[in-house]
Short mmCIF file of C-alpha atoms in Angstrom, two decimals:
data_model
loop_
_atom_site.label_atom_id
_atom_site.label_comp_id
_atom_site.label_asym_id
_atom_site.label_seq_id
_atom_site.Cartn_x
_atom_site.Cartn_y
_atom_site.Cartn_z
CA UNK N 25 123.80 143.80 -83.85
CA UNK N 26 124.44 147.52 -84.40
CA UNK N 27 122.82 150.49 -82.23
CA UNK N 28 121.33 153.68 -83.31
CA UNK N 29 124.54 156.04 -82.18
CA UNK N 30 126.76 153.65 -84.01
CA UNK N 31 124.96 154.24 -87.17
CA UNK N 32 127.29 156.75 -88.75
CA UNK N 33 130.48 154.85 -87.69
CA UNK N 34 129.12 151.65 -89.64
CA UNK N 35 128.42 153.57 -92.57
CA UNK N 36 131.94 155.33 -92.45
CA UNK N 37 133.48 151.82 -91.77
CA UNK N 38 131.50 150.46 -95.17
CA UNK N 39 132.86 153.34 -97.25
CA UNK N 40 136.28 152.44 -96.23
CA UNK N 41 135.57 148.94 -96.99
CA UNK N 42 134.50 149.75 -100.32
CA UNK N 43 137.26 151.62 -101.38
CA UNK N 44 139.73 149.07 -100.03
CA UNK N 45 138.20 146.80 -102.66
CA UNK N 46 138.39 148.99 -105.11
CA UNK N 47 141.86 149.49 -104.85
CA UNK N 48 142.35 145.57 -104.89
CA UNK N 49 140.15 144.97 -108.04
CA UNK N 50 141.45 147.89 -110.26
CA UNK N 51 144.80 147.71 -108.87
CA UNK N 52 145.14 151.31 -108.24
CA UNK N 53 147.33 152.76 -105.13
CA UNK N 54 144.84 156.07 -102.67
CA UNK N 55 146.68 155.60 -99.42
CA UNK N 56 146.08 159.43 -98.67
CA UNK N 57 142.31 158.76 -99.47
CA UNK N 58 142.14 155.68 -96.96
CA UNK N 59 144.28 157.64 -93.90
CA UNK N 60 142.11 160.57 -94.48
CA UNK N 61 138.68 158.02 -93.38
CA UNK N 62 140.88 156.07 -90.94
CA UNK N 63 141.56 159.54 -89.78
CA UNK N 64 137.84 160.71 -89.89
CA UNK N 65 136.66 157.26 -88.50
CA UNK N 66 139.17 157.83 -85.00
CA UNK N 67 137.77 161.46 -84.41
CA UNK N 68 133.79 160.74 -85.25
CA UNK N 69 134.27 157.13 -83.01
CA UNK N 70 136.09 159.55 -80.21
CA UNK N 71 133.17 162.35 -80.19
CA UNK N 72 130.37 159.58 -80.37
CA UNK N 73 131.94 156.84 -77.05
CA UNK N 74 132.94 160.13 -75.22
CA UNK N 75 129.30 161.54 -75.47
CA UNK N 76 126.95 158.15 -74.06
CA UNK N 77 123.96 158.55 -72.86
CA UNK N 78 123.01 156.17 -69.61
CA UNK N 79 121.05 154.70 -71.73
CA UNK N 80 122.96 153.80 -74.49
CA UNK N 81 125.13 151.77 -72.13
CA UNK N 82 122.12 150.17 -71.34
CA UNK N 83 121.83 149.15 -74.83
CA UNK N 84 125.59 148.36 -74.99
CA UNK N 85 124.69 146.39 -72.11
CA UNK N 86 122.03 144.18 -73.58
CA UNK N 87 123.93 143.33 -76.77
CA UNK N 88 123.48 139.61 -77.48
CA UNK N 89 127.21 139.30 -77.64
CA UNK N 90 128.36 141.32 -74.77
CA UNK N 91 130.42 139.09 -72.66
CA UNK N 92 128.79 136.73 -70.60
CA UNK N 93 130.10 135.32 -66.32
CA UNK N 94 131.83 131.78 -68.33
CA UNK N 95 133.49 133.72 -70.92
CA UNK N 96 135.41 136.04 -68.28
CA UNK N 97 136.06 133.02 -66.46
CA UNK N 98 137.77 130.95 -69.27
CA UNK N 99 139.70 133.87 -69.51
CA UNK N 100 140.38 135.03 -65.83
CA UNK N 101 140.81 131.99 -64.13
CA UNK N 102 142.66 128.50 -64.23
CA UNK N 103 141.08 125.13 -62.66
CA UNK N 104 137.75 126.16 -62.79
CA UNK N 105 135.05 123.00 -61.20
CA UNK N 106 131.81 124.07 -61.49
CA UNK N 107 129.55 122.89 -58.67
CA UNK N 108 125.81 122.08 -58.73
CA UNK N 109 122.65 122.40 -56.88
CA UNK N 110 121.39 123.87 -53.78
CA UNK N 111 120.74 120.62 -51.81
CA UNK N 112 117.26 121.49 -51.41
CA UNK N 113 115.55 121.53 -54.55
CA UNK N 114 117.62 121.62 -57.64
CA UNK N 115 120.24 123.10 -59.93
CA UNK N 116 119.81 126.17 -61.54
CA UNK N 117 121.48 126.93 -64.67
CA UNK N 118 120.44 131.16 -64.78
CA UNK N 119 123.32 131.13 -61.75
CA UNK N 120 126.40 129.27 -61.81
CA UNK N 121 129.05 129.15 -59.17
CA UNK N 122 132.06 126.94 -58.15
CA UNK N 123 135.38 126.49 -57.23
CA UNK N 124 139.16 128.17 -59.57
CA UNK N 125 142.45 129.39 -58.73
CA UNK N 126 143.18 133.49 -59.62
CA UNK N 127 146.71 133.55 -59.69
CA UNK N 128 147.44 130.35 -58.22
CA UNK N 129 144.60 131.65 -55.04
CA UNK N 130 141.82 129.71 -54.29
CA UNK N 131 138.93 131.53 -54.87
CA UNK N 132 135.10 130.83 -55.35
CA UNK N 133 133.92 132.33 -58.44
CA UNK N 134 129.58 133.17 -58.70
CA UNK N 135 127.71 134.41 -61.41
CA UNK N 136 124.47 134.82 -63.08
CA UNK N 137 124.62 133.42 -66.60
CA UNK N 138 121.94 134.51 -69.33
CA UNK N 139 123.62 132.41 -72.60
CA UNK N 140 125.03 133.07 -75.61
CA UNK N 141 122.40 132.13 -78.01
CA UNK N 142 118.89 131.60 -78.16
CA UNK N 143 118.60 127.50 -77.43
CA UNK N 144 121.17 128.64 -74.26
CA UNK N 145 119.55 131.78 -73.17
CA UNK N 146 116.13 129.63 -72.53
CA UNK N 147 118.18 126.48 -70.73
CA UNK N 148 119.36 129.42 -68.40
CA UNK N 149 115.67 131.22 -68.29
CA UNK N 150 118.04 134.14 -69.80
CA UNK N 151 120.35 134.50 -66.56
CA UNK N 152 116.48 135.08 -64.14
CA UNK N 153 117.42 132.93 -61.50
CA UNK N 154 115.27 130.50 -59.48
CA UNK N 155 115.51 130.84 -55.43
CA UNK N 156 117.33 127.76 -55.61
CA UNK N 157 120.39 129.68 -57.72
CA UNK N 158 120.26 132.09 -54.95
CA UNK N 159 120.73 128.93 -52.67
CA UNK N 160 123.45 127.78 -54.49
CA UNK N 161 125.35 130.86 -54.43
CA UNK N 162 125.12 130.89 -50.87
CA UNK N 163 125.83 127.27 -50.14
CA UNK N 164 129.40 127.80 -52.34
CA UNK N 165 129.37 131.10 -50.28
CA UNK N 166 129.45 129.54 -46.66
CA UNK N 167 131.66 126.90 -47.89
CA UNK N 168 134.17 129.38 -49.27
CA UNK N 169 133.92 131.13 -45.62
CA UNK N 170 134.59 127.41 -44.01
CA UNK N 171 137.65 127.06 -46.33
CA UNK N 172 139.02 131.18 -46.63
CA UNK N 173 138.46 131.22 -50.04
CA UNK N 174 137.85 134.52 -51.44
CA UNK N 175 134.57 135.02 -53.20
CA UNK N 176 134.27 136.61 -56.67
CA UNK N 177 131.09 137.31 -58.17
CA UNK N 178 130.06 138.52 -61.79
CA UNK N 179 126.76 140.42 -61.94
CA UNK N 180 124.33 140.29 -65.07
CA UNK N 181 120.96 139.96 -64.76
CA UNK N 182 117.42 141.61 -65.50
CA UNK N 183 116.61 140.68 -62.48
CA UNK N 184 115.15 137.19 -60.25
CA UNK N 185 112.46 135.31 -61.97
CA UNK N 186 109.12 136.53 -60.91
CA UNK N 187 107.33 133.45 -62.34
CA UNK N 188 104.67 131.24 -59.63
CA UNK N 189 106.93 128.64 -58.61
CA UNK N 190 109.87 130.91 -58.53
CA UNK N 191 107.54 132.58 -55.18
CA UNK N 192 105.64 129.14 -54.28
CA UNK N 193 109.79 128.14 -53.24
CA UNK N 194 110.11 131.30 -51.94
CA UNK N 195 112.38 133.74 -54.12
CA UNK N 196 111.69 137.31 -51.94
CA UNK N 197 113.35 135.00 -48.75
CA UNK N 198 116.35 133.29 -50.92
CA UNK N 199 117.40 136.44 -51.61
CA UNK N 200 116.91 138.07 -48.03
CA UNK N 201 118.85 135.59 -46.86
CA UNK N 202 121.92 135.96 -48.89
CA UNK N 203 121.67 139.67 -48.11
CA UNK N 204 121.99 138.44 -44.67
CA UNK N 205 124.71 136.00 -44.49
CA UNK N 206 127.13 137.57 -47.29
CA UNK N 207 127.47 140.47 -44.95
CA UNK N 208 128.70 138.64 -42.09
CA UNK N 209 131.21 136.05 -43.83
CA UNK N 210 134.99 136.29 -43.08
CA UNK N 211 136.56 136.23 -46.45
CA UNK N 212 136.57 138.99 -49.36
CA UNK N 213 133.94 139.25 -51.59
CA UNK N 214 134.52 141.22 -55.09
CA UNK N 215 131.69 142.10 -56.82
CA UNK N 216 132.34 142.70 -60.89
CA UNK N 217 128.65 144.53 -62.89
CA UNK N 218 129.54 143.28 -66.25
CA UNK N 219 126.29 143.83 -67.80
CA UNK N 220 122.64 144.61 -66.76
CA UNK N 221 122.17 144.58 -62.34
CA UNK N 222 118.31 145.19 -62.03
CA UNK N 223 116.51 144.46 -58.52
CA UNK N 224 116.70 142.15 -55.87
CA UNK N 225 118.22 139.84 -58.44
CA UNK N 226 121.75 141.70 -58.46
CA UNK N 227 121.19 142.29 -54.99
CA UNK N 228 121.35 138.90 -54.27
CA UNK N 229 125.23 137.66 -54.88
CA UNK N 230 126.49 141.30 -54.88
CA UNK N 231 127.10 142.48 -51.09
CA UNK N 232 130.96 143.13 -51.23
CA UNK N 233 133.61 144.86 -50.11
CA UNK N 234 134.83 145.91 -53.43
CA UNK N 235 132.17 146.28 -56.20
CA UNK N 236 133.35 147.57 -60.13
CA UNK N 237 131.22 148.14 -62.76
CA UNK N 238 132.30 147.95 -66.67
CA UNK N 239 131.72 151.13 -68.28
CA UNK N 240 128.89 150.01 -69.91
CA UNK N 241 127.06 147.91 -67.40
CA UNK N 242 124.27 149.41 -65.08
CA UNK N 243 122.87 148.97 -61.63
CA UNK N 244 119.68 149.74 -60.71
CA UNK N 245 116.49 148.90 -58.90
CA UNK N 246 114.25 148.22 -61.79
CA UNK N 247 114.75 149.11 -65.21
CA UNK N 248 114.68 152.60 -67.42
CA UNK N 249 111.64 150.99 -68.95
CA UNK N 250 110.10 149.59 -66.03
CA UNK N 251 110.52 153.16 -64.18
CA UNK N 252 108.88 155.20 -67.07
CA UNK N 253 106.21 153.11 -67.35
CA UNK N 254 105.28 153.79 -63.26
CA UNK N 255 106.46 157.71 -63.67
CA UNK N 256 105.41 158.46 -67.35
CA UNK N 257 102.93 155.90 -68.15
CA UNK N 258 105.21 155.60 -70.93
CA UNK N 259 108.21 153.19 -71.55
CA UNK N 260 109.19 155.54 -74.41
CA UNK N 261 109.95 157.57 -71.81
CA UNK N 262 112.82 155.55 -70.64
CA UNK N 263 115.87 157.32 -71.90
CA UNK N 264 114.44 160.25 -69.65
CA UNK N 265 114.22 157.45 -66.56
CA UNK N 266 117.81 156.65 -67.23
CA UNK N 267 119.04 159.96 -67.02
CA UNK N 268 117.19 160.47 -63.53
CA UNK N 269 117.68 157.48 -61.82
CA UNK N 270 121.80 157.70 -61.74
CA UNK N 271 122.18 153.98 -63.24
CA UNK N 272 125.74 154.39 -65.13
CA UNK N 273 128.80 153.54 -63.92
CA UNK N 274 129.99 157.21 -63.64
CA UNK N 275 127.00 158.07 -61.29
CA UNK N 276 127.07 155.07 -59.06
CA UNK N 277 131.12 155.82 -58.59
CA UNK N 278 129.84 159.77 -58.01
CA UNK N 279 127.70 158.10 -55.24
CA UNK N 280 129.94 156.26 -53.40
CA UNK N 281 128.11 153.02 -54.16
CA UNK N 282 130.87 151.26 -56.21
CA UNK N 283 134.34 151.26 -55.74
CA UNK N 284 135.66 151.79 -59.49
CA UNK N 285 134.83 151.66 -62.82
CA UNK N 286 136.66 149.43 -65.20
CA UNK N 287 136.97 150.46 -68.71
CA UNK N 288 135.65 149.46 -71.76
CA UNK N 289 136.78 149.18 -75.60
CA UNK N 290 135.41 152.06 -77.63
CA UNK N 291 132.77 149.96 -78.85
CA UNK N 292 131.87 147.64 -76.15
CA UNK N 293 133.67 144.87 -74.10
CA UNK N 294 132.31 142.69 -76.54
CA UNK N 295 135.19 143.59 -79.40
CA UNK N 296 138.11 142.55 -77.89
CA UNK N 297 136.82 140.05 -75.17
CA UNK N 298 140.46 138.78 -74.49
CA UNK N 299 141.71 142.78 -73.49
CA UNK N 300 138.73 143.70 -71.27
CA UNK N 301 139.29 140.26 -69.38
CA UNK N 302 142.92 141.67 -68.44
CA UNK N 303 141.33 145.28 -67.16
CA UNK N 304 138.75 143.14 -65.16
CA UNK N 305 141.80 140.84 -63.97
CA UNK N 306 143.57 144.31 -63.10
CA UNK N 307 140.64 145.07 -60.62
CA UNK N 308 140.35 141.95 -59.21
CA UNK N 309 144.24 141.57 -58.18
CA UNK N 310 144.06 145.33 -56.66
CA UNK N 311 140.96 144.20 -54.66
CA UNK N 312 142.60 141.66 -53.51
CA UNK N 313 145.87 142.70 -52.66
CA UNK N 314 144.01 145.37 -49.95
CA UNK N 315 141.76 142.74 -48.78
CA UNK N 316 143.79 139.73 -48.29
CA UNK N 317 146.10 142.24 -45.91
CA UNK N 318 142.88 142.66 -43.63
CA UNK N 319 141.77 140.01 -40.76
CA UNK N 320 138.68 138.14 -40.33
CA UNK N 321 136.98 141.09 -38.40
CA UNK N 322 138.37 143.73 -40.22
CA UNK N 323 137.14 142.53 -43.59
CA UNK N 324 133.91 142.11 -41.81
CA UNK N 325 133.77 145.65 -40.52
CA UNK N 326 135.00 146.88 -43.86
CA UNK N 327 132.15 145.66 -45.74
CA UNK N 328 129.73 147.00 -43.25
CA UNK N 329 130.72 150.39 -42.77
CA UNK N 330 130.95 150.50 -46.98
CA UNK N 331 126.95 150.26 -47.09
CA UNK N 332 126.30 151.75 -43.93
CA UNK N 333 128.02 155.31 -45.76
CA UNK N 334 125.84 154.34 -48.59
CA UNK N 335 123.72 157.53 -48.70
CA UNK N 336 125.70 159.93 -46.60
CA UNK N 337 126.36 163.21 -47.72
#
């Protein structure tokens, strides 16, 4: 799947392809020809990933193969048991959560996941979870706290399922609740936005003393769409929402409401899967490095002065 800005570096990629084979099948030698595109190619792909718009990362951000909370955790940590159920109702697939070493530490990894394909995007009601995920994540939570595990969680998600029984089982209080708890538990918690973090939804498993974003991930309170249509009447509009409403990764780090932003490929973390992994794996070991050095109270304290200078100018 290809985006509108990318448009002209397909097309320049296609003509390089083209005369590659052309070269092969008439055996004929233009290596000034191909490093004069290659050339081109660099500067146009340069001008166009230097010059995003907020919401063409949230494009970037939707791509079908951006990716997803298990494929960073294949990658970023060893011993990985997933754990199940929230011992009240259910299991629920849209949030996943359990126990891995990072490094040889113990840790307790959470994250929404909305599947890689179509049959696994509906299995995991497209990473919308249930108020039993968000029970889950805090049951895996508190027993992290019991054991001093360190919590790492992996954001991406359009937000909590809205649907009847999601509120007959009470979704607006699961969520309250973890707001509550996660900012009184003892260990670090390390929040990574790898994708889409819209509403109470994100909210939910991403209270933290260290949150990063991706580049192209964003972190808002409803969508660009969603916001236009209550503004502008319009969802065509919602390019114009996502300039106003500060949603990127550079304006959330501008606000003091993450900590850092990791980078991205040129063309999405969803190119070279196995190289973003190590920049995310970069800003998890700095996290925790500072955090581990802090006591009980202090990492506490630390978390709730972070959101109580939320705002401040």
């Amino acid at each position: 799947m290809s985006l509108d800005f990318e448009r002209p570096i397909i097309e320049l990629k296609e003509k390089i392809d083209e005369l590659k084979k052309f070269m092969k099948e008439n055996n004929v030698d233009l290596p000034s020809e191909i490093h004069t595109l290659e050339s081109r190619l660099n500067k146009m792909q340069d001008k166009i990933y230097s010059n995003i718009t907020p919401f063409e990362r949230v494009q970037i951000a939707r791509l079908r193969n951006r990716p997803t909370t298990l494929d960073y955790i294949s990658l970023l940590f060893t011993n990985f048991l997933e754990l199940h159920g929230d011992r009240l109702y259910g299991d629920d697939k849209a949030l996943i959560g359990g126990i891995a070493k990072f490094e040889g530490i113990p840790v307790t990894v959470i994250g929404q996941q909305r599947g890689r394909n179509t049959k696994e995007s509906i299995e995991r009601n497209f990473g919308m979870a249930h108020p039993e995920g968000y029970r889950k994540a805090l049951r895996l939570m508190k027993q992290a706290d019991k054991f001093n595990r360190p919590i790492i969680t992996f954001i991406d998600t359009i937000g909590a399922y809205p649907g009847e029984g999601s509120e007959e089982r009470g979704i607006s209080e699961a969520i309250a609740r973890n707001l509550f708890e996660m900012i009184t538990l003892k260990v670090p918690i390390i929040c990574i936005v790898i994708g889409e973090a819209s509403s109470g939804g994100a909210l939910g498993i991403s209270v933290g003393n260290h949150i990063h974003m991706l580049e192209n991930s964003w972190y808002s309170v409803i969508s660009p769409e969603g916001a236009a249509s209550i503004l502008w009447k319009d969802a065509k509009y919602a390019s114009k929402a996502a300039e106003h409403m500060k949603i990127s990764a550079v304006d959330l780090k501008q606000l003091g409401i993450i900590n850092e932003i990791i980078p991205e490929m040129k063309n999405g973390a969803q190119n070279d899967i196995t190289s973003q992994a190590k920049m995310i794996h970069s800003a998890i070991e700095s996290s925790l490095r500072n955090l581990m050095l802090l006591s009980s109270e202090e990492v506490i304290q630390q978390r709730y002065e972070r959101y109580r200078q939320i705002g401040e100018l």
